[in-house]
GROMACS .gro file of C-alpha atoms in nm:
model
  107
    1MET     CA    1  11.317  14.578  16.626
    2SER     CA    2  11.612  14.351  16.521
    3SER     CA    3  11.828  14.336  16.251
    4ASP     CA    4  11.968  14.012  16.087
    5PHE     CA    5  12.343  13.983  15.960
    6GLY     CA    6  12.507  13.662  15.826
    7PHE     CA    7  12.870  13.606  15.796
    8TRP     CA    8  13.084  13.350  15.619
    9LYS     CA    9  13.380  13.281  15.463
   10ARG     CA   10  13.355  13.097  15.135
   11GLY     CA   11  13.008  12.967  15.003
   12LEU     CA   12  12.893  12.862  14.668
   13GLY     CA   13  12.606  13.096  14.532
   14ASP     CA   14  12.450  13.436  14.556
   15PRO     CA   15  12.494  13.586  14.880
   16GLU     CA   16  12.094  13.641  14.910
   17GLU     CA   17  12.087  13.310  14.835
   18ILE     CA   18  12.333  13.170  15.087
   19PHE     CA   19  12.180  13.422  15.354
   20ASP     CA   20  11.812  13.283  15.311
   21ARG     CA   21  11.943  12.894  15.346
   22LEU     CA   22  12.125  12.979  15.664
   23ALA     CA   23  11.808  13.141  15.779
   24GLU     CA   24  11.623  12.804  15.746
   25GLY     CA   25  11.934  12.608  15.899
   26ASP     CA   26  12.102  12.472  15.516
   27THR     CA   27  12.500  12.507  15.543
   28SER     CA   28  12.566  12.293  15.264
   29ASP     CA   29  12.684  12.542  15.041
   30LEU     CA   30  12.939  12.676  15.314
   31LEU     CA   31  13.294  12.552  15.339
   32SER     CA   32  13.444  12.550  15.682
   33SER     CA   33  13.741  12.805  15.799
   34SER     CA   34  13.890  12.871  16.104
   35ASP     CA   35  13.860  13.218  16.053
   36VAL     CA   36  13.462  13.215  16.114
   37GLY     CA   37  13.580  13.039  16.429
   38ARG     CA   38  13.815  13.340  16.518
   39PHE     CA   39  13.534  13.596  16.404
   40ARG     CA   40  13.279  13.388  16.656
   41ASP     CA   41  13.509  13.359  16.928
   42GLY     CA   42  13.592  13.734  16.909
   43LEU     CA   43  13.250  13.843  16.897
   44LEU     CA   44  13.159  13.653  17.214
   45ALA     CA   45  13.482  13.769  17.409
   46ARG     CA   46  13.406  14.137  17.328
   47TRP     CA   47  13.012  14.122  17.333
   48ALA     CA   48  12.906  13.837  17.604
   49ASP     CA   49  12.518  13.942  17.531
   50LEU     CA   50  12.545  13.832  17.176
   51GLU     CA   51  12.544  13.471  17.290
   52ASP     CA   52  12.178  13.503  17.318
   53VAL     CA   53  12.142  13.628  16.939
   54LEU     CA   54  12.423  13.437  16.775
   55GLU     CA   55  12.371  13.131  16.552
   56PRO     CA   56  12.475  12.877  16.566
   57SER     CA   57  12.378  12.858  16.908
   58GLU     CA   58  12.573  12.652  17.139
   59PHE     CA   59  12.244  12.384  17.124
   60ASP     CA   60  12.288  12.377  16.756
   61LEU     CA   61  12.662  12.301  16.770
   62ALA     CA   62  12.590  11.974  16.960
   63ASP     CA   63  12.442  11.825  16.662
   64SER     CA   64  12.643  12.011  16.405
   65PRO     CA   65  12.966  12.091  16.547
   66ASP     CA   66  13.129  12.173  16.224
   67ASP     CA   67  12.858  12.454  16.183
   68ALA     CA   68  13.091  12.649  16.413
   69LEU     CA   69  13.359  12.733  16.149
   70LYS     CA   70  13.107  12.768  15.881
   71TYR     CA   71  12.879  13.088  15.943
   72VAL     CA   72  12.752  13.330  16.242
   73LEU     CA   73  12.418  13.451  16.186
   74LEU     CA   74  12.347  13.748  16.439
   75THR     CA   75  12.006  13.888  16.507
   76LEU     CA   76  12.098  14.264  16.666
   77SER     CA   77  11.827  14.438  16.857
   78VAL     CA   78  11.807  14.828  16.855
   79ARG     CA   79  12.055  14.839  17.128
   80GLN     CA   80  12.278  14.624  16.990
   81LEU     CA   81  12.320  14.785  16.655
   82ASP     CA   82  12.565  15.031  16.818
   83TYR     CA   83  12.815  14.678  16.798
   84LEU     CA   84  12.786  14.730  16.396
   85PRO     CA   85  13.054  14.904  16.261
   86GLU     CA   86  13.280  14.688  16.506
   87VAL     CA   87  13.165  14.404  16.438
   88LEU     CA   88  13.196  14.493  16.076
   89SER     CA   89  13.554  14.566  16.113
   90MET     CA   90  13.597  14.267  16.276
   91ALA     CA   91  13.447  14.026  15.966
   92LYS     CA   92  13.614  14.219  15.751
   93ASP     CA   93  13.988  14.157  15.955
   94ASN     CA   94  13.917  13.796  15.904
   95GLY     CA   95  13.843  13.802  15.542
   96LEU     CA   96  13.444  13.732  15.580
   97VAL     CA   97  13.168  13.817  15.349
   98GLY     CA   98  12.828  13.806  15.444
   99PHE     CA   99  12.457  13.992  15.376
  100SER     CA  100  12.242  14.246  15.568
  101GLY     CA  101  11.902  14.107  15.601
  102VAL     CA  102  11.763  14.469  15.660
  103ALA     CA  103  11.950  14.624  15.392
  104GLY     CA  104  11.924  14.358  15.139
  105GLU     CA  105  12.247  14.368  15.047
  106PRO     CA  106  12.592  14.201  15.060
  107ILE     CA  107  12.840  14.306  15.345
   0.00000   0.00000   0.00000
């Protein structure tokens, strides 16, 4: 069992639609922001095990390096859900918005 969460700074459209498009690899409605990069770096510095459940992956970034500044998708395992309060706090501190796939509502 896992739970999906998406985070970004600015995007065009409804958060659920943006989240759905991200799941399909479509980042065209998102604007780049260094805040997303700081959030991504902070997550990986705090929890190295997130590297395996974080998108865009290093492999994805080889083809689309700008995506590192557009969004972060996390697929958290039940064990990793303990991280969620701090993840949400880090997102808020970086001025990010997002969507919870499991709750079906904006973050």
